[in-house]
Structure formats: C-alpha cells, structure tokens
C-alpha cells in the first residue's frame, strides 16, 4: 500500500506535506513525491528512496504554494524508479493514488492513451484518462473517469487551472479528512491528520470531495451534499512518535502491557468478560456451532492462538483460514458459523474480501481491529476494537498481543454463555488474563539477556523455531518476525515432525529456538531438542525450568515464570519479538521499515 496526503490552506504546503509523508512512510517507502499548485503552475518533485530523500530534493525550493499533494509509494505496477514515483502529471491534471487499477491496460487501448504515458504505472493511466475527459468541469471529468475504472483506488487530484483546490474520491483504499483552522487535510490514515485536528471523518466511497482552504465539500455521485459522521481520535500525536526509542518496534514492544490493559479492562465487569459496550450480544456467541478465524500474517497467528484456547477450553471446533486462500476455496461456512476477522489496520484487502465472502454465506462477523472506523470495522456485524494505539513499525507486536487478548476475551465469554465454563472458571481465567501485562513486564526485564542471542543468529543463513501445541503456534509468529525484519530465513516446525525430513538441515551451529513451555508435551520436546543438539545445532531453550544445567539439551536457557499453559503465550511472544528486534538491530537494518514490506497490504 502507499501513503497519500493533500493539504490546502493558509500556510505553505511543502513542509506540511513532507512532514505528513514522514508520518505515513510506514505504509510504503520505495519512493516519495509531491506536487504543489501555485498561481496556475504545478510543480512536481519526486524520487526513489524514503521521504528524507524527498525533503533533501525540496529543501532549496521556496515554493510559496499553499495547496499540494504528496505520496510515499510501495511499488505494485512498475519498478522502483523516479519515473514511476507519484505524483503523476498529464496535461492539466496531477494526481496521487493508493490502490490497484485492474483494467489499466484495457483503458490504455480503449482510450488511446499510449502516447501520453512515460511510466509503467496504472496511476499514470488514470491521470491521462482524467486529462482526456477534462474540459473545464472537474466533477464531470472525475465521474467519467472513475466510472471507467475497476479496482481499488484512493485518488487526490489537482487541476492546473483550478487554484488552491484538491479533489478526491475513493473505492476500498482508505482515506480520511478533516477541515481545520489551518486548512483542509486529506490522508490515508490518522497519523498524518492528527497534527491538525482530533476530529476527522472517513471519506465515503464513491463520493467526490472538494477541498479548499475554507472547508471540505462532500457530494455523492448524483451531486447531493453529504455530511459524513465526525469521529474523534482516541490517542494523541506523541503515540505516533518514537518517544526516545531507537525504533518504533522497540517502543511498541514496551507498550504492550498498557495496550493489553487498555484493551481488556473496558471489557471486564465484576471479574467477568463483558461486551456490552461493544454491542456484541451474548446470542452471537451462544448460537454459533463452529468458529472460523480469517486473517493474514501476524493477525492470523494471533487467531491461531485463539483457536488453541477455544478448542482446548471449550472443545468447539475452530478453523483458521489464510484470508487470501479462503476467498477462492469455496469455503464451508454458513449461518451457524461465527467468523472472527483480525486486522490491525482494518484495511488489509485480502481480509476485507474474505469478510465479505463470509457474510455473503450467511455467517455473522466479529472483527478484532485496532484502527477505529477502518474499512473492515465498518463492514463487520460487530467490532471488538483493540486499544493498542497506532502501530507504526511494519512488524506487528503490540497489535499481536492485544489481538490474542481479545481472542481470550471471546473464548471466555463464549464459554460462559454456552455454559461450558462456570462463573468460577471464567473468573479464574479472567484473573490470569488481567495479569498478562505483568507477565510481559517480567519478561521485558530479560531483554539484555535475550539480546545476546542475536549474535548467534545474525550471521546464520537459516534459523528454526520448534515447539508443540501452543508453542508450535507461537513458533509460526516467531519465524515471521525474524524473517521480516532481519532477513534471516527462519522456519517454524512442529518439534515432533522435524525428524521426518527437515532435520536434514540441522548442521553445526544452526540456531534452533525451542519453545518448551507446555508441560503436557515438555518431555517430548526435550527429546526433539536432543535430536537437533546431537547434530550440532545451537539451541536456545525457552521453558519454565528453574534452570537447565545439561549442555546436551541447550546452549542457552531462557526461563519464563510458572504459568498456566495458555498464558505462556504472553511471555514467549515478547521473547520472540525481542530476538527478532535485536537480530535486525545487530545487522544494522532499518527495523521499522524492512525492505519490500509495507504496514498494511491494501493490494491483492
Ligand atoms: C506482521 O508483522 C506483518 N506486518 C503482517 O504479517 C501483518 O500482520 C499482516 O499484513 C496483516 O495486517 P493487518 O493486521 O493490518 O490486517
């Protein structure tokens, strides 16, 4: 996905746009650019690289323009080049885009646009088409253009002959906007808008916005004026700053205790789970005969932890689906299935489309989302918002543990309403969940000890995480974290399965992080560890043992406190996050913005 911002007001736009792009950079950082409109002249500055490169490019430019648009790109169509960077200009039109235009090649042929194009992007095709349709009436030209488009788009547009005005329209890709005393602002998400106002609105799909310094006009495609619902931000701008940490990821790892407290506490009354403020009726949990969980990446891994608890405690079947697979497998899902969707951003297109398919099949959807008013939240029957605050680092950490916490809340509530858990059992479970932040705080005290492990991993071409049961589930998240920010190829493996082939990869000094926190399978995992140790692996054992003196079992032992099996997840989660973080840092990488990635994937 990409980050887009537009500003028109009483102040020079250049630095406002660049500052806003810095806030949006986590959405994509292959290239960055801006366009300024001043006295009938459009100036475009863009280049590959991060927003800092754009700032350098513009620092000599004292353009007084008070109207402009800016874009930070995660490449989809066309390589990472200056020419493919946004904004794209064609004739009277300049625009920026987040999304994918699926029929852009047909449009080139149908409207003979080839001669107008210099880039490889779908976005430039939109600019060329709009310029073709533009005969002085911007709204008419925009309508005609978007009627020809298929796919997801969030567009911010300026016309050279319409001063100090930005037009915008979206379909699926996110946009929010606000009018403040300084001017009107539109952006991909709150991080770029909060500096202007704590109030904002979500841009309705297929509505044309006209932003001027005096305010924002919103009209549907028939021209009817619309007043969107005004929302207010539930966090402040410092939440979107590093606060003295070297990287957002480390800050967000340390924010986890408060993130969980803020997510769980509002849903506890008299020691029991309570969703009344979320508007989730008991009947929704009572009536379901099975549960399907749909998500992507880390969010899916959080769902898998939830599966483990629901199945082990409630004996209710839970199917966890990769959203991009679910959409095309003709899933077995019906009105008796409760679908739980997890998404930090609430904008992941695969998850959104899977949600729509679940609803189409009659299933009711509860979504666990961290961004208020996001698309997935608005499409769901019920929303259980997590309150982790903005998660800026591409690698998800606090969002993961609050998603796990939310799944535990659902499991406990479902157990109660179905009469599977007694009030006493539910209260006991909730006591442990309320204690989860303390587990994390205790684990964070081991950060320096965990940091030393990074030295054994940072040069390894491969690493393995192994475990059984919940520990295997945690290994999946551990491997993803390590891969995505340190580029060490990591694989999660069911400990008992390793000997069926993959153990062939275990040679001298290959790092194997073995999770052995589940007492019912502890001895089996220890046996599996001996198998890899005997082949020269460098083994880090994570367990509740007071101490492990036997060098035949591990080279390094990380002890977690004695915990009930499902609550070990809060300790192992932090350990795996820190191992990944310190490995990436030791390699001198940009931990927050790993190569090729973006914070939320709004393309399929
Ligand atoms: C996790 O570290 C990754 N950033 C990625 O797997 C992410 O969890 C996934 O893209 C889902 O994003 P979402 O939670 O915003 O839907």
Coordinates of C-alpha atoms and ligand atoms in Angstrom, one line a residue:
X1 CA 0.0 0.0 0.0
X2 CA 1.0 3.7 -0.2
X3 CA 0.6 6.8 1.9
X4 CA -1.1 9.8 0.4
X5 CA -1.8 13.3 1.8
X6 CA -3.3 16.5 0.5
X7 CA -3.4 20.0 2.1
X8 CA -4.9 23.3 1.0
X9 CA -5.0 26.2 3.5
X10 CA -3.4 29.4 4.6
X11 CA 0.1 28.1 5.1
X12 CA 2.9 27.0 2.7
X13 CA 2.1 23.4 1.8
X14 CA 5.5 22.0 1.1
X15 CA 6.7 21.1 4.5
X16 CA 3.3 20.2 5.7
X17 CA 3.1 17.6 3.0
X18 CA 6.6 16.3 3.7
X19 CA 6.0 16.1 7.4
X20 CA 2.8 14.3 6.7
X21 CA 4.5 11.8 4.4
X22 CA 7.0 11.1 7.2
X23 CA 4.1 10.0 9.4
X24 CA 2.7 7.9 6.5
X25 CA 6.0 6.4 5.5
X26 CA 5.4 3.1 7.3
X27 CA 2.7 2.5 4.7
X28 CA 5.4 2.2 1.9
X29 CA 8.8 3.7 1.3
X30 CA 10.1 2.8 -2.2
X31 CA 9.8 6.4 -3.4
X32 CA 8.2 9.7 -2.4
X33 CA 7.0 12.8 -4.2
X34 CA 4.8 15.9 -4.0
X35 CA 3.0 18.3 -6.3
X36 CA 2.4 22.0 -5.5
X37 CA -0.1 24.2 -7.2
X38 CA 0.6 28.0 -7.2
X39 CA -0.8 30.7 -9.4
X40 CA -1.7 28.3 -12.2
X41 CA 1.5 26.4 -12.1
X42 CA 2.0 22.8 -11.0
X43 CA 5.4 21.9 -9.7
X44 CA 6.2 18.2 -9.2
X45 CA 9.2 16.9 -7.2
X46 CA 9.7 13.1 -6.8
X47 CA 12.4 10.5 -6.5
X48 CA 13.1 6.9 -5.3
X49 CA 14.1 6.5 -1.7
X50 CA 12.5 7.4 1.6
X51 CA 10.8 10.7 2.5
X52 CA 14.1 12.0 3.8
X53 CA 15.4 12.0 0.1
X54 CA 12.4 14.0 -1.0
X55 CA 13.0 16.5 1.8
X56 CA 16.5 16.9 0.5
X57 CA 15.3 17.3 -3.0
X58 CA 12.9 20.1 -1.9
X59 CA 15.0 21.9 0.6
X60 CA 16.2 24.6 -1.8
X61 CA 12.7 25.1 -3.2
X62 CA 10.9 28.0 -1.6
X63 CA 7.7 27.5 -3.5
X64 CA 5.0 29.5 -1.6
X65 CA 2.2 27.3 -2.7
X66 CA -0.5 26.7 -0.1
X67 CA -2.0 23.8 -1.9
X68 CA -0.4 20.4 -2.6
X69 CA -0.5 16.6 -2.6
X70 CA 2.1 14.1 -1.6
X71 CA 2.7 10.4 -1.9
X72 CA 5.0 7.7 -0.4
X73 CA 5.0 4.5 -2.5
X74 CA 5.0 0.8 -2.1
X75 CA 5.6 -0.4 -5.7
X76 CA 2.9 -2.5 -7.3
X77 CA 2.8 -1.7 -11.0
X78 CA 6.2 -0.8 -12.3
X79 CA 9.6 -0.9 -10.6
X80 CA 11.1 1.5 -8.1
X81 CA 12.1 4.3 -10.3
X82 CA 11.8 8.1 -10.3
X83 CA 9.5 7.9 -13.3
X84 CA 7.2 5.5 -11.5
X85 CA 7.1 7.6 -8.4
X86 CA 4.0 9.6 -7.7
X87 CA 2.6 12.2 -8.3
X88 CA 1.8 11.6 -11.9
X89 CA 1.0 14.5 -14.2
X90 CA -0.7 14.6 -17.5
X91 CA -1.7 17.9 -19.2
X92 CA -3.9 19.9 -16.8
X93 CA -4.0 17.1 -14.2
X94 CA -1.7 15.9 -11.5
X95 CA -2.7 13.1 -9.1
X96 CA -1.6 10.6 -6.5
X97 CA -3.1 7.1 -5.9
X98 CA -3.2 4.3 -3.4
X99 CA -4.6 1.0 -4.8
X100 CA -4.6 -1.0 -7.9
X101 CA -6.5 -0.2 -11.2
X102 CA -7.1 -3.7 -12.5
X103 CA -8.2 -2.6 -16.0
X104 CA -5.5 -0.1 -16.7
X105 CA -4.2 -1.9 -19.8
X106 CA -7.6 -2.0 -21.3
X107 CA -8.0 1.7 -20.7
X108 CA -4.7 2.4 -22.5
X109 CA -6.1 0.6 -25.5
X110 CA -9.7 1.8 -25.3
X111 CA -8.8 5.5 -25.0
X112 CA -5.6 5.5 -27.0
X113 CA -3.5 6.7 -24.0
X114 CA -0.3 5.1 -25.0
X115 CA 1.3 8.3 -26.4
X116 CA 0.6 10.2 -23.2
X117 CA 2.4 7.7 -20.9
X118 CA 6.0 7.8 -19.7
X119 CA 5.9 5.4 -16.7
X120 CA 4.9 1.8 -16.1
X121 CA 2.2 2.6 -13.5
X122 CA -1.5 2.1 -13.5
X123 CA -1.8 5.5 -11.8
X124 CA -0.4 7.5 -14.7
X125 CA -3.2 5.9 -16.9
X126 CA -5.7 7.4 -14.5
X127 CA -4.1 10.8 -14.9
X128 CA -4.1 10.5 -18.7
X129 CA -7.7 9.4 -18.8
X130 CA -8.8 12.2 -16.5
X131 CA -6.9 14.7 -18.6
X132 CA -8.6 13.3 -21.7
X133 CA -12.1 13.8 -20.1
X134 CA -11.3 17.2 -18.6
X135 CA -13.0 20.1 -20.5
X136 CA -13.2 22.5 -17.6
X137 CA -15.7 20.7 -15.3
X138 CA -13.6 18.7 -12.8
X139 CA -16.5 16.9 -11.2
X140 CA -17.8 15.7 -14.6
X141 CA -14.4 14.5 -15.6
X142 CA -13.8 12.7 -12.3
X143 CA -17.1 10.9 -12.6
X144 CA -16.5 9.8 -16.1
X145 CA -13.0 8.6 -15.1
X146 CA -13.9 6.6 -12.1
X147 CA -16.9 5.1 -13.9
X148 CA -14.3 3.6 -16.3
X149 CA -12.0 2.2 -13.5
X150 CA -12.2 -1.2 -11.9
X151 CA -10.2 -1.9 -8.8
X152 CA -9.3 -0.2 -5.6
X153 CA -8.3 3.5 -5.6
X154 CA -7.9 6.5 -3.3
X155 CA -7.1 9.5 -5.5
X156 CA -6.1 13.0 -4.7
X157 CA -6.2 15.3 -7.7
X158 CA -5.3 18.9 -8.7
X159 CA -6.2 20.7 -11.9
X160 CA -3.7 23.4 -13.0
X161 CA -6.5 25.9 -13.8
X162 CA -8.4 25.4 -10.5
X163 CA -6.4 27.2 -7.8
X164 CA -5.9 26.1 -4.3
X165 CA -8.3 23.1 -4.7
X166 CA -7.9 19.4 -4.2
X167 CA -10.4 16.8 -5.4
X168 CA -10.6 13.3 -4.0
X169 CA -12.5 10.1 -4.4
X170 CA -12.0 6.5 -3.1
X171 CA -13.1 3.0 -3.6
X172 CA -11.9 0.5 -1.0
X173 CA -8.5 2.1 -0.4
X174 CA -8.7 4.2 2.8
X175 CA -8.9 8.0 3.1
X176 CA -9.8 10.3 6.0
X177 CA -10.2 14.0 6.0
X178 CA -10.6 17.0 8.3
X179 CA -11.1 20.7 8.0
X180 CA -9.1 22.8 10.5
X181 CA -8.3 26.5 11.1
X182 CA -5.1 26.0 9.1
X183 CA -6.8 24.4 6.1
X184 CA -8.3 21.2 4.8
X185 CA -6.3 17.9 5.0
X186 CA -6.9 14.5 3.5
X187 CA -4.7 11.5 4.1
X188 CA -4.5 7.7 4.1
X189 CA -4.8 7.5 7.9
X190 CA -4.9 9.4 11.1
X191 CA -1.1 9.6 11.7
X192 CA -0.9 12.4 9.1
X193 CA -4.1 14.2 10.1
X194 CA -3.9 14.3 13.9
X195 CA -1.4 17.2 13.9
X196 CA -4.3 19.3 12.5
X197 CA -7.3 18.0 14.5
X198 CA -8.5 15.2 16.7
X199 CA -11.7 15.2 14.7
X200 CA -12.0 13.6 11.3
X201 CA -14.3 11.8 9.0
X202 CA -13.9 8.7 6.9
X203 CA -14.2 9.6 3.2
X204 CA -17.3 7.7 2.0
X205 CA -16.7 5.5 -1.1
X206 CA -17.7 6.9 -4.5
X207 CA -18.2 10.4 -3.1
X208 CA -16.4 13.4 -4.6
X209 CA -14.6 15.6 -2.2
X210 CA -13.7 19.2 -3.0
X211 CA -11.1 20.6 -0.5
X212 CA -10.5 24.3 -0.3
X213 CA -8.9 26.4 2.4
X214 CA -12.4 27.2 3.7
X215 CA -13.5 23.6 4.1
X216 CA -14.5 20.3 2.5
X217 CA -17.5 19.7 0.3
X218 CA -18.7 16.1 0.1
X219 CA -21.1 15.0 -2.6
X220 CA -22.4 11.7 -3.8
X221 CA -22.2 10.8 -7.5
X222 CA -25.6 12.4 -8.0
X223 CA -24.3 15.7 -6.7
X224 CA -26.2 15.5 -3.3
X225 CA -24.3 17.1 -0.5
X226 CA -23.4 14.6 2.3
X227 CA -22.3 15.3 5.9
X228 CA -20.1 12.4 7.0
X229 CA -20.1 11.3 10.6
X230 CA -17.4 13.1 12.6
X231 CA -15.2 10.8 14.6
X232 CA -12.6 11.7 17.2
X233 CA -9.2 10.3 17.7
X234 CA -8.6 8.2 20.8
X235 CA -4.9 8.8 21.1
X236 CA -2.5 11.8 20.8
X237 CA 0.3 12.7 18.4
X238 CA 3.0 11.5 20.8
X239 CA 1.7 8.0 20.3
X240 CA 2.8 8.2 16.7
X241 CA 6.4 9.4 17.7
X242 CA 9.3 7.3 18.8
X243 CA 9.5 8.8 22.3
X244 CA 13.2 8.3 22.6
X245 CA 13.3 4.7 21.4
X246 CA 15.7 3.9 18.6
X247 CA 12.9 2.3 16.6
X248 CA 9.1 2.3 16.8
X249 CA 9.2 -1.5 17.1
X250 CA 11.0 -1.4 20.4
X251 CA 8.7 1.3 21.7
X252 CA 5.7 -0.8 20.7
X253 CA 7.1 -3.9 22.3
X254 CA 7.4 -2.0 25.6
X255 CA 3.9 -0.5 25.1
X256 CA 2.3 -4.0 25.2
X257 CA 1.4 -4.1 28.9
X258 CA -0.6 -0.9 28.7
X259 CA -2.0 -1.9 25.3
X260 CA -3.4 -5.1 26.8
X261 CA -4.7 -3.2 29.9
X262 CA -6.5 -0.7 27.7
X263 CA -8.0 -3.4 25.6
X264 CA -9.1 -5.8 28.4
X265 CA -10.1 -3.5 31.2
X266 CA -13.1 -1.9 29.5
X267 CA -14.5 -5.5 28.9
X268 CA -14.4 -6.7 32.5
X269 CA -17.2 -6.2 34.9
X270 CA -17.3 -7.9 38.3
X271 CA -14.4 -10.1 37.2
X272 CA -16.2 -11.5 34.1
X273 CA -15.9 -10.7 30.4
X274 CA -18.5 -8.1 29.3
X275 CA -19.0 -7.0 25.7
X276 CA -22.0 -4.7 26.4
X277 CA -20.1 -1.6 25.4
X278 CA -19.1 -3.3 22.1
X279 CA -22.7 -4.2 21.4
X280 CA -21.9 -7.8 20.9
X281 CA -24.9 -9.8 22.1
X282 CA -24.5 -13.0 24.0
X283 CA -26.7 -14.7 21.4
X284 CA -24.0 -14.2 18.8
X285 CA -21.6 -16.4 20.8
X286 CA -24.3 -18.7 22.1
X287 CA -25.8 -19.6 18.7
X288 CA -22.7 -20.4 16.8
X289 CA -21.9 -24.1 16.3
X290 CA -18.4 -23.5 14.9
X291 CA -15.9 -20.7 14.5
X292 CA -13.8 -19.6 11.5
X293 CA -11.0 -17.2 12.0
X294 CA -9.8 -15.3 8.9
X295 CA -6.8 -13.0 8.8
X296 CA -3.3 -12.5 7.3
X297 CA 0.2 -12.7 8.7
X298 CA 0.7 -11.9 12.3
X299 CA -3.0 -11.3 12.8
X300 CA -3.6 -14.8 11.6
X301 CA -1.1 -16.1 14.1
X302 CA -3.0 -14.3 16.8
X303 CA -6.1 -16.1 15.6
X304 CA -4.3 -19.4 15.8
X305 CA -3.5 -18.8 19.5
X306 CA -7.2 -18.1 20.0
X307 CA -8.0 -21.3 18.2
X308 CA -5.8 -23.2 20.6
X309 CA -7.6 -21.8 23.7
X310 CA -11.2 -22.1 22.3
X311 CA -10.6 -25.7 21.3
X312 CA -8.7 -26.7 24.4
X313 CA -11.0 -25.0 26.9
X314 CA -14.4 -25.1 25.1
X315 CA -14.0 -28.1 22.8
X316 CA -15.5 -26.1 20.0
X317 CA -14.0 -26.5 16.5
X318 CA -12.1 -23.5 15.2
X319 CA -10.9 -23.3 11.6
X320 CA -8.2 -20.8 10.9
X321 CA -8.0 -19.6 7.3
X322 CA -5.4 -17.6 5.4
X323 CA -7.6 -14.8 4.0
X324 CA -6.1 -14.9 0.5
X325 CA -6.8 -18.7 0.4
X326 CA -10.2 -18.5 2.0
X327 CA -11.5 -16.2 -0.7
X328 CA -11.0 -18.8 -3.5
X329 CA -11.7 -22.1 -1.8
X330 CA -15.5 -22.0 -1.8
X331 CA -15.3 -22.2 2.0
X332 CA -17.6 -24.4 4.1
X333 CA -19.3 -21.6 6.0
X334 CA -22.9 -20.9 6.9
X335 CA -25.2 -19.1 9.4
X336 CA -24.1 -21.4 12.1
X337 CA -20.5 -20.4 11.7
X338 CA -19.2 -17.4 13.6
X339 CA -16.5 -15.7 11.6
X340 CA -13.8 -13.8 13.6
X341 CA -11.7 -11.5 11.5
X342 CA -8.5 -10.0 12.8
X343 CA -6.7 -7.0 11.4
X344 CA -4.5 -4.3 13.0
X345 CA -5.0 -1.8 10.2
X346 CA -8.6 -2.8 9.3
X347 CA -7.6 -2.2 5.6
X348 CA -6.0 -5.5 4.5
X349 CA -7.7 -6.2 1.2
X350 CA -7.5 -10.0 1.4
X351 CA -9.0 -10.0 4.9
X352 CA -11.7 -7.5 3.8
X353 CA -12.8 -9.5 0.8
X354 CA -12.8 -12.7 2.9
X355 CA -15.0 -10.9 5.4
X356 CA -17.5 -10.0 2.7
X357 CA -17.5 -13.6 1.4
X358 CA -18.2 -14.9 4.9
X359 CA -21.2 -12.5 5.3
X360 CA -22.4 -13.5 1.8
X361 CA -22.5 -17.1 3.0
X362 CA -24.7 -16.1 6.0
X363 CA -22.0 -16.1 8.7
X364 CA -22.0 -13.3 11.3
X365 CA -18.7 -11.5 11.6
X366 CA -17.0 -10.1 14.7
X367 CA -13.8 -8.2 13.7
X368 CA -10.9 -7.5 16.0
X369 CA -9.5 -4.3 14.7
X370 CA -7.0 -1.7 16.0
X371 CA -7.9 1.3 13.8
X372 CA -11.2 3.0 14.6
X373 CA -13.6 3.5 11.6
X374 CA -11.4 1.4 9.3
X375 CA -13.0 -0.4 6.3
X376 CA -13.0 -3.9 7.9
X377 CA -14.6 -2.4 11.1
X378 CA -17.3 -0.7 9.0
X379 CA -18.1 -3.9 7.1
X380 CA -18.4 -6.1 10.1
X381 CA -21.5 -7.1 12.0
X382 CA -19.7 -6.5 15.3
X383 CA -16.3 -4.9 16.1
X384 CA -14.1 -5.6 19.1
X385 CA -11.7 -2.6 18.9
X386 CA -8.3 -3.2 20.4
X387 CA -6.8 -0.1 22.1
X388 CA -3.1 -0.5 21.3
X389 CA -2.7 2.9 19.8
X390 CA -1.1 3.5 16.5
X391 CA 1.3 0.7 15.5
X392 CA 3.9 2.3 13.2
X393 CA 6.6 -0.4 12.9
X394 CA 5.8 -2.7 10.0
X395 CA 6.5 -5.7 12.2
X396 CA 3.4 -6.1 14.3
X397 CA 4.0 -6.6 18.1
X398 CA 1.5 -4.9 20.4
X399 CA -1.3 -5.4 17.9
X400 CA -0.5 -9.1 18.1
X401 CA -0.7 -9.4 21.9
X402 CA -3.8 -7.3 22.1
X403 CA -5.4 -9.5 19.4
X404 CA -4.5 -12.6 21.4
X405 CA -6.0 -10.9 24.5
X406 CA -9.2 -10.1 22.5
X407 CA -9.4 -13.7 21.4
X408 CA -9.1 -14.8 25.0
X409 CA -11.9 -12.5 26.0
X410 CA -14.1 -14.0 23.3
X411 CA -13.2 -17.5 24.3
X412 CA -14.0 -16.8 28.0
X413 CA -17.3 -15.1 27.1
X414 CA -18.3 -17.8 24.7
X415 CA -17.5 -20.5 27.3
X416 CA -19.7 -18.7 29.8
X417 CA -22.7 -18.1 27.6
X418 CA -22.6 -21.7 26.3
X419 CA -22.5 -22.9 29.9
X420 CA -19.1 -24.6 29.3
X421 CA -17.2 -22.5 31.8
X422 CA -18.7 -22.0 35.3
X423 CA -18.6 -18.5 36.7
X424 CA -15.7 -19.5 38.9
X425 CA -13.7 -20.9 36.0
X426 CA -14.4 -17.8 34.0
X427 CA -13.3 -15.5 36.8
X428 CA -10.2 -17.6 37.2
X429 CA -9.4 -17.3 33.5
X430 CA -10.0 -13.6 33.6
X431 CA -7.8 -13.1 36.6
X432 CA -5.0 -14.7 34.6
X433 CA -5.7 -12.5 31.5
X434 CA -5.8 -9.4 33.6
X435 CA -2.3 -10.5 34.8
X436 CA -1.0 -10.8 31.3
X437 CA 0.6 -7.3 31.3
X438 CA 2.6 -8.3 34.3
X439 CA 3.9 -11.4 32.6
X440 CA 5.1 -9.2 29.8
X441 CA 6.7 -6.7 32.1
X442 CA 8.6 -9.5 33.9
X443 CA 9.7 -10.9 30.5
X444 CA 10.9 -7.5 29.3
X445 CA 13.3 -7.4 32.3
X446 CA 15.2 -10.2 30.4
X447 CA 15.8 -8.0 27.3
X448 CA 19.5 -7.7 27.8
X449 CA 19.9 -11.5 28.2
X450 CA 17.8 -12.1 25.1
X451 CA 19.8 -9.6 23.2
X452 CA 22.9 -11.8 23.4
X453 CA 21.1 -14.5 21.4
X454 CA 21.1 -12.1 18.4
X455 CA 24.8 -12.6 18.0
X456 CA 24.3 -16.3 17.3
X457 CA 21.5 -15.7 14.8
X458 CA 22.5 -12.5 12.9
X459 CA 25.0 -14.3 10.6
X460 CA 23.1 -17.6 10.3
X461 CA 21.5 -18.2 6.8
X462 CA 18.8 -20.2 8.5
X463 CA 17.1 -20.5 11.8
X464 CA 14.5 -22.8 13.2
X465 CA 11.8 -22.3 15.8
X466 CA 10.3 -25.6 17.2
X467 CA 7.6 -26.4 19.6
X468 CA 4.5 -28.5 20.2
X469 CA 0.9 -27.4 20.6
X470 CA 0.7 -23.7 21.6
X471 CA 4.5 -23.5 21.4
X472 CA 4.3 -24.5 17.7
X473 CA 1.7 -21.8 17.1
X474 CA 4.0 -19.3 18.8
X475 CA 6.9 -20.5 16.6
X476 CA 5.0 -19.5 13.5
X477 CA 4.8 -15.9 14.7
X478 CA 8.5 -16.1 15.9
X479 CA 9.7 -17.2 12.4
X480 CA 7.7 -14.4 10.6
X481 CA 9.1 -11.7 12.9
X482 CA 12.7 -12.9 12.4
X483 CA 12.3 -13.2 8.7
X484 CA 10.6 -9.9 8.0
X485 CA 12.9 -7.6 9.9
X486 CA 16.3 -9.4 10.0
X487 CA 16.1 -11.2 6.6
X488 CA 17.4 -14.4 8.3
X489 CA 15.4 -17.3 6.7
X490 CA 13.5 -18.8 9.7
X491 CA 11.2 -21.7 9.7
X492 CA 8.7 -22.8 12.4
X493 CA 8.4 -26.5 12.8
X494 CA 6.3 -28.8 14.9
X495 CA 9.0 -30.3 17.1
X496 CA 7.8 -33.9 16.6
X497 CA 7.7 -33.5 12.8
X498 CA 11.3 -32.4 12.4
X499 CA 12.7 -35.9 12.3
X500 CA 10.5 -36.7 9.3
X501 CA 12.9 -34.8 6.9
X502 CA 13.7 -31.3 7.8
X503 CA 16.2 -32.4 10.4
X504 CA 18.5 -33.0 7.4
X505 CA 19.0 -29.2 7.5
X506 CA 20.3 -29.2 11.1
X507 CA 24.0 -28.9 11.0
X508 CA 26.8 -27.3 13.1
X509 CA 25.7 -24.1 14.8
X510 CA 22.3 -23.8 13.1
X511 CA 20.3 -21.8 15.5
X512 CA 17.2 -23.7 16.9
X513 CA 15.0 -21.8 19.3
X514 CA 13.0 -24.5 21.1
X515 CA 9.8 -23.5 22.9
X516 CA 9.0 -26.0 25.7
X517 CA 6.5 -24.2 27.9
X518 CA 3.7 -26.7 27.6
X519 CA 4.1 -29.2 30.4
X520 CA 2.0 -31.9 28.9
X521 CA 4.4 -32.3 26.0
X522 CA 7.6 -31.0 27.7
X523 CA 9.5 -34.3 27.8
X524 CA 8.7 -34.9 24.1
X525 CA 10.1 -31.5 23.1
X526 CA 13.2 -32.2 25.2
X527 CA 13.7 -35.4 23.2
X528 CA 13.4 -33.5 20.0
X529 CA 15.9 -30.9 21.3
X530 CA 18.4 -33.7 22.0
X531 CA 17.9 -34.9 18.4
X532 CA 18.9 -31.5 17.0
X533 CA 21.6 -30.9 19.6
X534 CA 23.2 -34.2 18.7
X535 CA 23.6 -32.8 15.2
X536 CA 25.4 -29.7 16.3
X537 CA 22.5 -27.1 16.5
X538 CA 22.9 -24.0 18.6
X539 CA 19.9 -24.5 20.9
X540 CA 18.1 -21.8 22.8
X541 CA 15.6 -23.4 25.2
X542 CA 12.6 -21.4 26.4
X543 CA 10.9 -23.1 29.3
X544 CA 9.6 -22.8 32.8
X545 CA 12.5 -24.9 34.2
X546 CA 14.2 -23.2 37.2
X547 CA 17.5 -24.0 35.5
X548 CA 18.9 -26.3 32.9
X549 CA 22.4 -27.4 33.5
X550 CA 22.6 -30.2 30.9
X551 CA 24.7 -28.9 27.9
X552 CA 23.3 -31.8 26.0
X553 CA 20.0 -30.0 25.9
X554 CA 20.7 -26.4 25.2
X555 CA 23.4 -23.7 24.8
X556 CA 21.2 -21.0 26.2
X557 CA 18.2 -21.2 28.5
X558 CA 15.6 -18.5 28.8
X559 CA 13.4 -19.2 31.8
X560 CA 9.9 -17.9 32.0
X561 CA 7.8 -17.9 35.2
X562 CA 5.5 -20.8 36.1
X563 CA 2.3 -20.0 34.2
X564 CA -0.9 -21.8 33.2
X565 CA -0.3 -23.3 29.7
X566 CA -2.3 -20.8 27.7
X567 CA -0.8 -17.8 29.4
X568 CA 2.8 -18.7 28.5
X569 CA 2.0 -17.1 25.1
X570 CA 2.4 -13.6 26.6
X571 CA 5.9 -14.5 27.7
X572 CA 7.0 -16.3 24.6
X573 CA 5.6 -13.5 22.4
X574 CA 7.9 -10.9 23.9
X575 CA 10.9 -13.2 23.8
X576 CA 10.4 -13.9 20.0
X577 CA 9.8 -10.2 19.3
X578 CA 13.0 -9.2 21.1
X579 CA 15.0 -11.9 19.4
X580 CA 13.9 -10.6 16.0
X581 CA 14.3 -7.0 17.0
X582 CA 17.9 -7.4 18.4
X583 CA 18.9 -9.5 15.4
X584 CA 17.8 -6.9 13.0
X585 CA 19.4 -4.1 15.0
X586 CA 22.7 -6.1 15.2
X587 CA 22.6 -6.3 11.4
X588 CA 22.3 -2.5 11.2
X589 CA 19.0 -2.8 9.4
X590 CA 16.0 -0.4 9.4
X591 CA 14.0 -2.3 11.9
X592 CA 10.8 -0.3 11.4
X593 CA 10.8 -0.3 7.6
X594 CA 12.1 -3.6 6.3
X595 CA 12.7 -4.0 2.6
X596 CA 9.8 -4.8 0.3
X597 CA 7.2 -4.5 3.0
X598 CA 4.5 -2.1 4.0
X599 CA 2.4 -1.8 7.1
X600 CA -0.9 -2.7 5.7
X601 CA -1.3 -4.6 2.4
X602 CA -4.2 -3.0 0.6
X603 CA -3.5 -4.7 -2.7
X604 CA -4.2 -8.4 -3.5
Ligands
LIG1 C1 3.3 -8.6 10.7 O1 4.4 -8.3 11.4 C2 3.2 -8.1 9.3 N1 3.3 -6.7 9.3 C3 2.0 -8.6 8.6 O2 2.0 -10.0 8.6 C4 0.6 -8.2 9.1 O3 0.3 -8.8 10.3 C5 -0.4 -8.6 8.0 O4 -0.2 -7.9 6.8 C6 -1.9 -8.3 8.5 O5 -2.0 -6.9 8.6 P1 -3.4 -6.4 9.4 O6 -3.3 -6.9 10.8 O7 -3.3 -4.9 9.3 O8 -4.5 -6.9 8.6

